[in-house]
């Protein structure tokens, strides 16, 4: 039994026959680590999918397919899942892959030091049956579990132990932060954080190579306009993202193609729900207004999302009302509406909550993580000022941003979320909306500490319910809870705009993972 996942069309540039070639590409964000268990971030997980393999993986059309597990089947009546491992696979250093490495990857990725530990919140027991069979038992029937671990990557126990990297260290780093030893299609030749990362093909990869790349070099370019200039000059073969304002010009330029799509990512604002006082801005040290749902609702009403979509995105993005976009499984059609732009209503709510004179606070924002992230935050600052809220914007590179959020150094923040392998509403519920709980491995990205007992109570049933109508009713209830409490303010669904030289074949997946093994240079 395998879960049915939504299908997406993959954009591709198709050309003729090809010989082996070098490939150069640029992106806005450098992956902050080479450790596949340290950071649950698309720039990290997407990049490392080229170096490491999981038990399962997503295909070009986002369907689940075998990887280091040749097959998987349910155990009993929904007790868990049995995975039969692929034999004859080796890591880049030549070590043999077997069940002990899967056990090690589970111990490592589910540890409290791991940023991906919420993937394993449904797991109650892991068993090694033999060298090439493992069983993962869940707390309840969990039909989505195999898909939910599509980005769980396998690591060699011996290599990690020899290099003192038995556990991830996202704060200080360790050997696995700068080095990698996977089973994937590509190996690291050179890694210079913030400058370039060069990959070469793994000559002993277990699967059949579809690419013709001899060497691939990634260069992070924070300024998208600079990346576009590099594409036009031929210094790089592929860039993402392409600024919306440059897309039409590129489409009319010989030798260049633009590939458009819709990402599986909702962009939203988060609040400091737990903090008793504000940390930044003119009202630093004063009681935290965002603990009052009326203030959070006022923020939602004050933001003119339609204006953001027209002025910043030029009509190329769609508004968001939930933690997942409408095209994903579990989206609540019953709760499709988002708060209407209503500045007068926002002012009334502030007055009712005792903040009629307004207040000042700090808004944290990345400036190199999402397309137009800083511009969107600047627009939000101006809109909040119209209702008397003075936001002090602090925009920074993502390499500094996540540590600041984990250290609770914020009053409000911008975040985007794409629901990993499961492509289902349950994913952000586990990571973003569940009460943070290390023992249950829940809420690892719920920086603001939002908590609702009823939501926590319903989550296990959402994970285990097989009847689709009953499951959707549970998701509808949970969505109405986090919407009514304004746990977050969803803004818009992230569009995808890639630029590529016309001699390149590649695949654009809606999770915005760029997979090198599907690239051909003609």
PDB file of C-alpha atoms in Angstrom, residues 3-300:
ATOM      1  CA  UNK A   3      -0.364   6.780  -0.262  1.00  0.00           C
ATOM      2  CA  UNK A   4      -1.882   8.564  -3.217  1.00  0.00           C
ATOM      3  CA  UNK A   5      -0.218  11.940  -3.685  1.00  0.00           C
ATOM      4  CA  UNK A   6      -1.334  14.916  -5.763  1.00  0.00           C
ATOM      5  CA  UNK A   7       0.257  15.067  -9.198  1.00  0.00           C
ATOM      6  CA  UNK A   8       1.911  18.213 -10.523  1.00  0.00           C
ATOM      7  CA  UNK A   9       3.157  19.102 -13.969  1.00  0.00           C
ATOM      8  CA  UNK A  10       6.925  19.483 -14.127  1.00  0.00           C
ATOM      9  CA  UNK A  11       8.280  22.279 -16.311  1.00  0.00           C
ATOM     10  CA  UNK A  12      11.184  21.348 -18.566  1.00  0.00           C
ATOM     11  CA  UNK A  13      13.327  22.802 -21.288  1.00  0.00           C
ATOM     12  CA  UNK A  14      13.867  20.197 -23.965  1.00  0.00           C
ATOM     13  CA  UNK A  15      16.671  20.152 -26.486  1.00  0.00           C
ATOM     14  CA  UNK A  16      18.562  17.627 -28.617  1.00  0.00           C
ATOM     15  CA  UNK A  17      21.359  15.121 -28.108  1.00  0.00           C
ATOM     16  CA  UNK A  18      24.104  15.909 -25.578  1.00  0.00           C
ATOM     17  CA  UNK A  19      27.660  15.099 -24.564  1.00  0.00           C
ATOM     18  CA  UNK A  20      29.235  15.321 -21.109  1.00  0.00           C
ATOM     19  CA  UNK A  21      29.462  18.928 -19.921  1.00  0.00           C
ATOM     20  CA  UNK A  22      30.099  21.204 -16.957  1.00  0.00           C
ATOM     21  CA  UNK A  23      27.103  22.975 -15.442  1.00  0.00           C
ATOM     22  CA  UNK A  24      26.948  26.202 -13.419  1.00  0.00           C
ATOM     23  CA  UNK A  25      23.969  27.520 -11.500  1.00  0.00           C
ATOM     24  CA  UNK A  26      23.099  30.262  -9.049  1.00  0.00           C
ATOM     25  CA  UNK A  27      20.532  30.698  -6.313  1.00  0.00           C
ATOM     26  CA  UNK A  28      19.644  33.318  -3.753  1.00  0.00           C
ATOM     27  CA  UNK A  29      20.477  31.231  -0.685  1.00  0.00           C
ATOM     28  CA  UNK A  30      23.564  29.181   0.101  1.00  0.00           C
ATOM     29  CA  UNK A  31      22.703  25.992   2.020  1.00  0.00           C
ATOM     30  CA  UNK A  32      23.848  26.733   5.546  1.00  0.00           C
ATOM     31  CA  UNK A  33      24.965  23.181   6.211  1.00  0.00           C
ATOM     32  CA  UNK A  34      25.798  19.910   4.482  1.00  0.00           C
ATOM     33  CA  UNK A  35      24.237  17.982   7.369  1.00  0.00           C
ATOM     34  CA  UNK A  36      20.930  16.417   6.212  1.00  0.00           C
ATOM     35  CA  UNK A  37      19.533  16.232   9.757  1.00  0.00           C
ATOM     36  CA  UNK A  38      20.544  19.647  11.093  1.00  0.00           C
ATOM     37  CA  UNK A  39      18.169  22.091   9.379  1.00  0.00           C
ATOM     38  CA  UNK A  40      14.679  21.539   7.947  1.00  0.00           C
ATOM     39  CA  UNK A  41      15.054  24.148   5.219  1.00  0.00           C
ATOM     40  CA  UNK A  42      14.387  23.791   1.487  1.00  0.00           C
ATOM     41  CA  UNK A  43      17.758  25.281   0.436  1.00  0.00           C
ATOM     42  CA  UNK A  44      19.465  22.625   2.566  1.00  0.00           C
ATOM     43  CA  UNK A  45      17.226  19.629   1.893  1.00  0.00           C
ATOM     44  CA  UNK A  46      16.870  20.426  -1.803  1.00  0.00           C
ATOM     45  CA  UNK A  47      20.630  20.740  -2.292  1.00  0.00           C
ATOM     46  CA  UNK A  48      21.442  17.645  -0.259  1.00  0.00           C
ATOM     47  CA  UNK A  49      18.989  15.518  -2.259  1.00  0.00           C
ATOM     48  CA  UNK A  50      21.757  15.568  -4.853  1.00  0.00           C
ATOM     49  CA  UNK A  51      24.297  14.103  -2.424  1.00  0.00           C
ATOM     50  CA  UNK A  52      22.312  11.877  -0.075  1.00  0.00           C
ATOM     51  CA  UNK A  53      19.517   9.386  -0.718  1.00  0.00           C
ATOM     52  CA  UNK A  54      16.536   8.482   1.413  1.00  0.00           C
ATOM     53  CA  UNK A  55      14.604   5.255   1.666  1.00  0.00           C
ATOM     54  CA  UNK A  56      12.051   6.779  -0.712  1.00  0.00           C
ATOM     55  CA  UNK A  57      12.084   9.839  -2.953  1.00  0.00           C
ATOM     56  CA  UNK A  58       9.845  12.057  -5.044  1.00  0.00           C
ATOM     57  CA  UNK A  59       9.799  11.653  -8.813  1.00  0.00           C
ATOM     58  CA  UNK A  60       9.635  14.430 -11.407  1.00  0.00           C
ATOM     59  CA  UNK A  61       5.844  14.559 -11.055  1.00  0.00           C
ATOM     60  CA  UNK A  62       5.956  14.407  -7.241  1.00  0.00           C
ATOM     61  CA  UNK A  63       4.856  10.788  -6.918  1.00  0.00           C
ATOM     62  CA  UNK A  64       6.554   8.564  -4.369  1.00  0.00           C
ATOM     63  CA  UNK A  65       9.098   6.066  -5.702  1.00  0.00           C
ATOM     64  CA  UNK A  66      11.718   3.656  -4.301  1.00  0.00           C
ATOM     65  CA  UNK A  67      15.216   4.832  -3.496  1.00  0.00           C
ATOM     66  CA  UNK A  68      17.394   3.020  -0.933  1.00  0.00           C
ATOM     67  CA  UNK A  69      14.337   0.963  -0.058  1.00  0.00           C
ATOM     68  CA  UNK A  70      13.323  -1.264  -2.959  1.00  0.00           C
ATOM     69  CA  UNK A  71       9.844  -1.715  -1.511  1.00  0.00           C
ATOM     70  CA  UNK A  72       7.707  -1.007   1.543  1.00  0.00           C
ATOM     71  CA  UNK A  73       4.533  -2.534   2.911  1.00  0.00           C
ATOM     72  CA  UNK A  74       2.269  -1.997   5.927  1.00  0.00           C
ATOM     73  CA  UNK A  75       2.772  -4.192   8.965  1.00  0.00           C
ATOM     74  CA  UNK A  76      -0.375  -5.920  10.211  1.00  0.00           C
ATOM     75  CA  UNK A  77      -3.438  -3.723  10.520  1.00  0.00           C
ATOM     76  CA  UNK A  78      -1.702  -0.390  10.398  1.00  0.00           C
ATOM     77  CA  UNK A  79       0.955  -1.140  13.022  1.00  0.00           C
ATOM     78  CA  UNK A  80       3.725   0.437  10.959  1.00  0.00           C
ATOM     79  CA  UNK A  81       5.815  -0.029   7.819  1.00  0.00           C
ATOM     80  CA  UNK A  82       8.383  -2.619   6.694  1.00  0.00           C
ATOM     81  CA  UNK A  83      11.117  -1.421   4.323  1.00  0.00           C
ATOM     82  CA  UNK A  84      13.183  -3.822   2.213  1.00  0.00           C
ATOM     83  CA  UNK A  85      16.539  -2.189   1.550  1.00  0.00           C
ATOM     84  CA  UNK A  86      18.477  -2.110  -1.698  1.00  0.00           C
ATOM     85  CA  UNK A  87      21.596  -4.291  -1.641  1.00  0.00           C
ATOM     86  CA  UNK A  88      24.952  -3.469  -3.211  1.00  0.00           C
ATOM     87  CA  UNK A  89      24.777   0.257  -2.404  1.00  0.00           C
ATOM     88  CA  UNK A  90      27.897   2.045  -1.158  1.00  0.00           C
ATOM     89  CA  UNK A  91      28.558   5.453   0.331  1.00  0.00           C
ATOM     90  CA  UNK A  92      30.881   7.863  -1.415  1.00  0.00           C
ATOM     91  CA  UNK A  93      33.818   6.619   0.681  1.00  0.00           C
ATOM     92  CA  UNK A  94      33.131   3.009  -0.347  1.00  0.00           C
ATOM     93  CA  UNK A  95      31.437   1.843   2.873  1.00  0.00           C
ATOM     94  CA  UNK A  96      28.516  -0.543   2.443  1.00  0.00           C
ATOM     95  CA  UNK A  97      24.993   0.696   3.123  1.00  0.00           C
ATOM     96  CA  UNK A  98      22.838  -1.575   5.310  1.00  0.00           C
ATOM     97  CA  UNK A  99      20.149  -1.563   7.983  1.00  0.00           C
ATOM     98  CA  UNK A 100      22.492  -0.350  10.718  1.00  0.00           C
ATOM     99  CA  UNK A 101      22.960   2.878   8.777  1.00  0.00           C
ATOM    100  CA  UNK A 102      19.184   3.308   8.613  1.00  0.00           C
ATOM    101  CA  UNK A 103      18.992   2.768  12.378  1.00  0.00           C
ATOM    102  CA  UNK A 104      21.759   5.320  12.857  1.00  0.00           C
ATOM    103  CA  UNK A 105      20.007   7.819  10.572  1.00  0.00           C
ATOM    104  CA  UNK A 106      16.832   7.327  12.635  1.00  0.00           C
ATOM    105  CA  UNK A 107      18.655   7.803  15.945  1.00  0.00           C
ATOM    106  CA  UNK A 108      20.362  10.902  14.591  1.00  0.00           C
ATOM    107  CA  UNK A 109      17.427  12.538  12.795  1.00  0.00           C
ATOM    108  CA  UNK A 110      14.982  11.904  15.656  1.00  0.00           C
ATOM    109  CA  UNK A 111      17.359  13.237  18.311  1.00  0.00           C
ATOM    110  CA  UNK A 112      16.416  16.440  20.123  1.00  0.00           C
ATOM    111  CA  UNK A 113      19.391  18.151  18.423  1.00  0.00           C
ATOM    112  CA  UNK A 114      17.852  17.528  14.998  1.00  0.00           C
ATOM    113  CA  UNK A 115      15.692  20.085  13.219  1.00  0.00           C
ATOM    114  CA  UNK A 116      13.774  17.344  11.376  1.00  0.00           C
ATOM    115  CA  UNK A 117      12.747  15.333  14.427  1.00  0.00           C
ATOM    116  CA  UNK A 118       9.052  16.161  13.920  1.00  0.00           C
ATOM    117  CA  UNK A 119       9.104  13.752  10.969  1.00  0.00           C
ATOM    118  CA  UNK A 120       9.251  10.981  13.552  1.00  0.00           C
ATOM    119  CA  UNK A 121       6.575  12.166  15.962  1.00  0.00           C
ATOM    120  CA  UNK A 122       4.305   9.241  14.890  1.00  0.00           C
ATOM    121  CA  UNK A 123       7.039   6.632  15.556  1.00  0.00           C
ATOM    122  CA  UNK A 124       7.043   4.502  18.682  1.00  0.00           C
ATOM    123  CA  UNK A 125       9.630   1.854  17.768  1.00  0.00           C
ATOM    124  CA  UNK A 126      12.340   1.119  15.198  1.00  0.00           C
ATOM    125  CA  UNK A 127      13.465  -2.473  14.587  1.00  0.00           C
ATOM    126  CA  UNK A 128      16.292  -3.928  12.523  1.00  0.00           C
ATOM    127  CA  UNK A 129      15.033  -7.286  11.239  1.00  0.00           C
ATOM    128  CA  UNK A 130      18.157  -8.204   9.288  1.00  0.00           C
ATOM    129  CA  UNK A 131      20.897  -6.477   7.298  1.00  0.00           C
ATOM    130  CA  UNK A 132      18.439  -5.344   4.630  1.00  0.00           C
ATOM    131  CA  UNK A 133      15.092  -5.112   6.394  1.00  0.00           C
ATOM    132  CA  UNK A 134      13.864  -2.518   8.876  1.00  0.00           C
ATOM    133  CA  UNK A 135      10.492  -2.031  10.510  1.00  0.00           C
ATOM    134  CA  UNK A 136       9.139   1.276  11.765  1.00  0.00           C
ATOM    135  CA  UNK A 137       6.173   1.004  14.147  1.00  0.00           C
ATOM    136  CA  UNK A 138       3.839   3.968  14.546  1.00  0.00           C
ATOM    137  CA  UNK A 139       1.565   4.997  17.406  1.00  0.00           C
ATOM    138  CA  UNK A 140      -1.468   4.526  15.160  1.00  0.00           C
ATOM    139  CA  UNK A 141      -2.137   3.648  11.506  1.00  0.00           C
ATOM    140  CA  UNK A 142      -0.283   6.222   9.423  1.00  0.00           C
ATOM    141  CA  UNK A 143      -0.883   5.913   5.674  1.00  0.00           C
ATOM    142  CA  UNK A 144       1.138   9.066   4.933  1.00  0.00           C
ATOM    143  CA  UNK A 145       4.265   7.982   6.776  1.00  0.00           C
ATOM    144  CA  UNK A 146       6.372   6.720   3.817  1.00  0.00           C
ATOM    145  CA  UNK A 147       5.771   9.955   1.902  1.00  0.00           C
ATOM    146  CA  UNK A 148       6.426  12.054   4.993  1.00  0.00           C
ATOM    147  CA  UNK A 149      10.023  10.762   5.194  1.00  0.00           C
ATOM    148  CA  UNK A 150      10.931  11.389   1.540  1.00  0.00           C
ATOM    149  CA  UNK A 151      13.615  13.869   2.649  1.00  0.00           C
ATOM    150  CA  UNK A 152      15.010  11.703   5.465  1.00  0.00           C
ATOM    151  CA  UNK A 153      18.516  10.982   4.187  1.00  0.00           C
ATOM    152  CA  UNK A 154      20.741   8.082   5.106  1.00  0.00           C
ATOM    153  CA  UNK A 155      24.141   8.626   6.718  1.00  0.00           C
ATOM    154  CA  UNK A 156      26.955   6.122   7.296  1.00  0.00           C
ATOM    155  CA  UNK A 157      27.355   5.345  11.001  1.00  0.00           C
ATOM    156  CA  UNK A 158      31.057   4.591  10.700  1.00  0.00           C
ATOM    157  CA  UNK A 159      31.867   7.842   8.902  1.00  0.00           C
ATOM    158  CA  UNK A 160      29.899   9.963  11.353  1.00  0.00           C
ATOM    159  CA  UNK A 161      31.423   8.298  14.419  1.00  0.00           C
ATOM    160  CA  UNK A 162      34.949   8.534  13.010  1.00  0.00           C
ATOM    161  CA  UNK A 163      34.482  12.269  12.494  1.00  0.00           C
ATOM    162  CA  UNK A 164      32.683  13.063  15.787  1.00  0.00           C
ATOM    163  CA  UNK A 165      29.440  13.863  13.987  1.00  0.00           C
ATOM    164  CA  UNK A 166      27.191  11.330  15.722  1.00  0.00           C
ATOM    165  CA  UNK A 167      24.540  14.012  16.222  1.00  0.00           C
ATOM    166  CA  UNK A 168      23.739  17.171  14.253  1.00  0.00           C
ATOM    167  CA  UNK A 169      24.842  20.523  15.638  1.00  0.00           C
ATOM    168  CA  UNK A 170      22.926  23.282  13.899  1.00  0.00           C
ATOM    169  CA  UNK A 171      24.221  25.976  16.214  1.00  0.00           C
ATOM    170  CA  UNK A 172      27.990  25.397  16.297  1.00  0.00           C
ATOM    171  CA  UNK A 173      28.496  22.913  13.484  1.00  0.00           C
ATOM    172  CA  UNK A 174      30.670  19.802  13.270  1.00  0.00           C
ATOM    173  CA  UNK A 175      32.432  17.779  10.566  1.00  0.00           C
ATOM    174  CA  UNK A 176      29.131  17.037   8.787  1.00  0.00           C
ATOM    175  CA  UNK A 177      28.437  20.760   8.477  1.00  0.00           C
ATOM    176  CA  UNK A 178      31.123  21.219   5.807  1.00  0.00           C
ATOM    177  CA  UNK A 179      31.583  17.642   4.582  1.00  0.00           C
ATOM    178  CA  UNK A 180      29.266  14.957   3.231  1.00  0.00           C
ATOM    179  CA  UNK A 181      29.326  11.216   2.609  1.00  0.00           C
ATOM    180  CA  UNK A 182      26.095  10.085   1.036  1.00  0.00           C
ATOM    181  CA  UNK A 183      25.016   7.459  -1.463  1.00  0.00           C
ATOM    182  CA  UNK A 184      23.604  10.017  -3.912  1.00  0.00           C
ATOM    183  CA  UNK A 185      24.262  10.790  -7.554  1.00  0.00           C
ATOM    184  CA  UNK A 186      26.795  13.534  -6.777  1.00  0.00           C
ATOM    185  CA  UNK A 187      29.714  14.013  -4.395  1.00  0.00           C
ATOM    186  CA  UNK A 188      31.246  17.187  -2.975  1.00  0.00           C
ATOM    187  CA  UNK A 189      34.521  18.103  -4.674  1.00  0.00           C
ATOM    188  CA  UNK A 190      34.906  21.499  -3.015  1.00  0.00           C
ATOM    189  CA  UNK A 191      32.839  23.443  -0.475  1.00  0.00           C
ATOM    190  CA  UNK A 192      33.442  27.134   0.271  1.00  0.00           C
ATOM    191  CA  UNK A 193      30.438  28.363   2.270  1.00  0.00           C
ATOM    192  CA  UNK A 194      28.967  31.546   0.868  1.00  0.00           C
ATOM    193  CA  UNK A 195      31.158  31.375  -2.230  1.00  0.00           C
ATOM    194  CA  UNK A 196      30.918  28.182  -4.285  1.00  0.00           C
ATOM    195  CA  UNK A 197      30.137  24.503  -3.897  1.00  0.00           C
ATOM    196  CA  UNK A 198      31.348  22.113  -6.594  1.00  0.00           C
ATOM    197  CA  UNK A 199      29.862  18.656  -7.112  1.00  0.00           C
ATOM    198  CA  UNK A 200      31.048  15.789  -9.317  1.00  0.00           C
ATOM    199  CA  UNK A 201      29.173  12.632 -10.345  1.00  0.00           C
ATOM    200  CA  UNK A 202      29.334   9.579  -8.102  1.00  0.00           C
ATOM    201  CA  UNK A 203      30.835   6.914 -10.401  1.00  0.00           C
ATOM    202  CA  UNK A 204      29.426   4.127  -8.223  1.00  0.00           C
ATOM    203  CA  UNK A 205      25.874   5.431  -7.870  1.00  0.00           C
ATOM    204  CA  UNK A 206      23.387   2.582  -7.631  1.00  0.00           C
ATOM    205  CA  UNK A 207      20.852   4.134 -10.030  1.00  0.00           C
ATOM    206  CA  UNK A 208      21.035   4.911 -13.738  1.00  0.00           C
ATOM    207  CA  UNK A 209      22.239   8.462 -14.434  1.00  0.00           C
ATOM    208  CA  UNK A 210      19.971  10.589 -16.627  1.00  0.00           C
ATOM    209  CA  UNK A 211      22.296  13.606 -16.634  1.00  0.00           C
ATOM    210  CA  UNK A 212      25.455  14.292 -18.649  1.00  0.00           C
ATOM    211  CA  UNK A 213      27.198  16.562 -16.123  1.00  0.00           C
ATOM    212  CA  UNK A 214      30.906  16.159 -15.453  1.00  0.00           C
ATOM    213  CA  UNK A 215      31.073  18.918 -12.844  1.00  0.00           C
ATOM    214  CA  UNK A 216      28.412  21.185 -11.319  1.00  0.00           C
ATOM    215  CA  UNK A 217      29.225  24.431  -9.510  1.00  0.00           C
ATOM    216  CA  UNK A 218      26.726  26.356  -7.392  1.00  0.00           C
ATOM    217  CA  UNK A 219      27.265  30.032  -6.599  1.00  0.00           C
ATOM    218  CA  UNK A 220      24.977  31.873  -4.166  1.00  0.00           C
ATOM    219  CA  UNK A 221      24.083  35.321  -5.520  1.00  0.00           C
ATOM    220  CA  UNK A 222      21.971  37.244  -3.056  1.00  0.00           C
ATOM    221  CA  UNK A 223      20.922  39.939  -5.534  1.00  0.00           C
ATOM    222  CA  UNK A 224      18.584  38.322  -8.098  1.00  0.00           C
ATOM    223  CA  UNK A 225      19.317  41.077 -10.641  1.00  0.00           C
ATOM    224  CA  UNK A 226      23.000  40.174 -10.473  1.00  0.00           C
ATOM    225  CA  UNK A 227      22.086  36.511 -11.003  1.00  0.00           C
ATOM    226  CA  UNK A 228      20.018  37.438 -14.068  1.00  0.00           C
ATOM    227  CA  UNK A 229      22.977  39.396 -15.459  1.00  0.00           C
ATOM    228  CA  UNK A 230      25.158  36.319 -14.958  1.00  0.00           C
ATOM    229  CA  UNK A 231      22.607  34.224 -16.858  1.00  0.00           C
ATOM    230  CA  UNK A 232      22.460  36.687 -19.759  1.00  0.00           C
ATOM    231  CA  UNK A 233      26.247  36.866 -19.982  1.00  0.00           C
ATOM    232  CA  UNK A 234      26.567  33.095 -19.989  1.00  0.00           C
ATOM    233  CA  UNK A 235      28.473  32.977 -16.688  1.00  0.00           C
ATOM    234  CA  UNK A 236      25.817  30.595 -15.338  1.00  0.00           C
ATOM    235  CA  UNK A 237      23.436  28.186 -17.056  1.00  0.00           C
ATOM    236  CA  UNK A 238      20.527  28.432 -14.613  1.00  0.00           C
ATOM    237  CA  UNK A 239      19.282  30.841 -11.938  1.00  0.00           C
ATOM    238  CA  UNK A 240      16.448  30.847  -9.443  1.00  0.00           C
ATOM    239  CA  UNK A 241      14.573  32.900  -8.615  1.00  0.00           C
ATOM    240  CA  UNK A 242      14.173  35.274 -11.539  1.00  0.00           C
ATOM    241  CA  UNK A 243      12.742  38.609 -10.337  1.00  0.00           C
ATOM    242  CA  UNK A 244       9.181  38.984 -11.599  1.00  0.00           C
ATOM    243  CA  UNK A 245      10.036  42.337 -13.133  1.00  0.00           C
ATOM    244  CA  UNK A 246      12.768  40.687 -15.257  1.00  0.00           C
ATOM    245  CA  UNK A 247      10.800  37.638 -16.413  1.00  0.00           C
ATOM    246  CA  UNK A 248       9.197  39.238 -19.491  1.00  0.00           C
ATOM    247  CA  UNK A 249      12.539  40.651 -20.624  1.00  0.00           C
ATOM    248  CA  UNK A 250      14.171  37.241 -20.321  1.00  0.00           C
ATOM    249  CA  UNK A 251      11.342  35.569 -22.201  1.00  0.00           C
ATOM    250  CA  UNK A 252      12.006  37.870 -25.160  1.00  0.00           C
ATOM    251  CA  UNK A 253      15.784  37.306 -25.073  1.00  0.00           C
ATOM    252  CA  UNK A 254      17.362  34.845 -27.485  1.00  0.00           C
ATOM    253  CA  UNK A 255      19.138  31.951 -25.844  1.00  0.00           C
ATOM    254  CA  UNK A 256      17.221  32.121 -22.552  1.00  0.00           C
ATOM    255  CA  UNK A 257      14.008  30.513 -21.328  1.00  0.00           C
ATOM    256  CA  UNK A 258      11.803  31.268 -18.310  1.00  0.00           C
ATOM    257  CA  UNK A 259      10.059  28.405 -16.506  1.00  0.00           C
ATOM    258  CA  UNK A 260       7.091  29.410 -14.360  1.00  0.00           C
ATOM    259  CA  UNK A 261       5.188  27.453 -11.748  1.00  0.00           C
ATOM    260  CA  UNK A 262       3.507  27.593  -8.350  1.00  0.00           C
ATOM    261  CA  UNK A 263       5.459  26.441  -5.328  1.00  0.00           C
ATOM    262  CA  UNK A 264       3.987  24.302  -2.558  1.00  0.00           C
ATOM    263  CA  UNK A 265       4.910  27.084  -0.122  1.00  0.00           C
ATOM    264  CA  UNK A 266       2.764  29.499   1.865  1.00  0.00           C
ATOM    265  CA  UNK A 267       4.412  32.714   3.071  1.00  0.00           C
ATOM    266  CA  UNK A 268       3.118  33.988   6.409  1.00  0.00           C
ATOM    267  CA  UNK A 269       3.760  36.110   9.481  1.00  0.00           C
ATOM    268  CA  UNK A 270       4.385  34.523  12.862  1.00  0.00           C
ATOM    269  CA  UNK A 271       4.021  36.051  16.324  1.00  0.00           C
ATOM    270  CA  UNK A 272       5.702  35.723  19.678  1.00  0.00           C
ATOM    271  CA  UNK A 273       2.824  34.088  21.546  1.00  0.00           C
ATOM    272  CA  UNK A 274       4.772  33.106  24.660  1.00  0.00           C
ATOM    273  CA  UNK A 275       6.884  36.177  25.418  1.00  0.00           C
ATOM    274  CA  UNK A 276       5.471  38.356  28.177  1.00  0.00           C
ATOM    275  CA  UNK A 277       7.157  41.520  26.909  1.00  0.00           C
ATOM    276  CA  UNK A 278       8.218  43.023  23.601  1.00  0.00           C
ATOM    277  CA  UNK A 279      11.907  42.809  22.788  1.00  0.00           C
ATOM    278  CA  UNK A 280      12.334  45.475  20.131  1.00  0.00           C
ATOM    279  CA  UNK A 281      11.079  48.805  18.852  1.00  0.00           C
ATOM    280  CA  UNK A 282       9.673  51.836  20.644  1.00  0.00           C
ATOM    281  CA  UNK A 283       7.733  49.691  23.143  1.00  0.00           C
ATOM    282  CA  UNK A 284      10.535  47.281  24.042  1.00  0.00           C
ATOM    283  CA  UNK A 285      10.031  46.014  27.573  1.00  0.00           C
ATOM    284  CA  UNK A 286       6.288  46.702  27.570  1.00  0.00           C
ATOM    285  CA  UNK A 287       3.720  43.873  27.846  1.00  0.00           C
ATOM    286  CA  UNK A 288       3.461  41.846  24.643  1.00  0.00           C
ATOM    287  CA  UNK A 289       0.328  42.935  22.716  1.00  0.00           C
ATOM    288  CA  UNK A 290       0.504  39.897  20.429  1.00  0.00           C
ATOM    289  CA  UNK A 291      -0.702  37.693  23.257  1.00  0.00           C
ATOM    290  CA  UNK A 292      -4.116  39.252  22.578  1.00  0.00           C
ATOM    291  CA  UNK A 293      -5.931  37.663  19.640  1.00  0.00           C
ATOM    292  CA  UNK A 294      -7.577  41.018  18.855  1.00  0.00           C
ATOM    293  CA  UNK A 295      -4.161  42.539  18.158  1.00  0.00           C
ATOM    294  CA  UNK A 296      -3.170  39.607  15.950  1.00  0.00           C
ATOM    295  CA  UNK A 297      -6.470  39.946  14.073  1.00  0.00           C
ATOM    296  CA  UNK A 298      -5.829  43.661  13.675  1.00  0.00           C
ATOM    297  CA  UNK A 299      -2.492  42.868  12.031  1.00  0.00           C
ATOM    298  CA  UNK A 300      -4.249  40.488   9.616  1.00  0.00           C
TER     299      UNK A 300
END
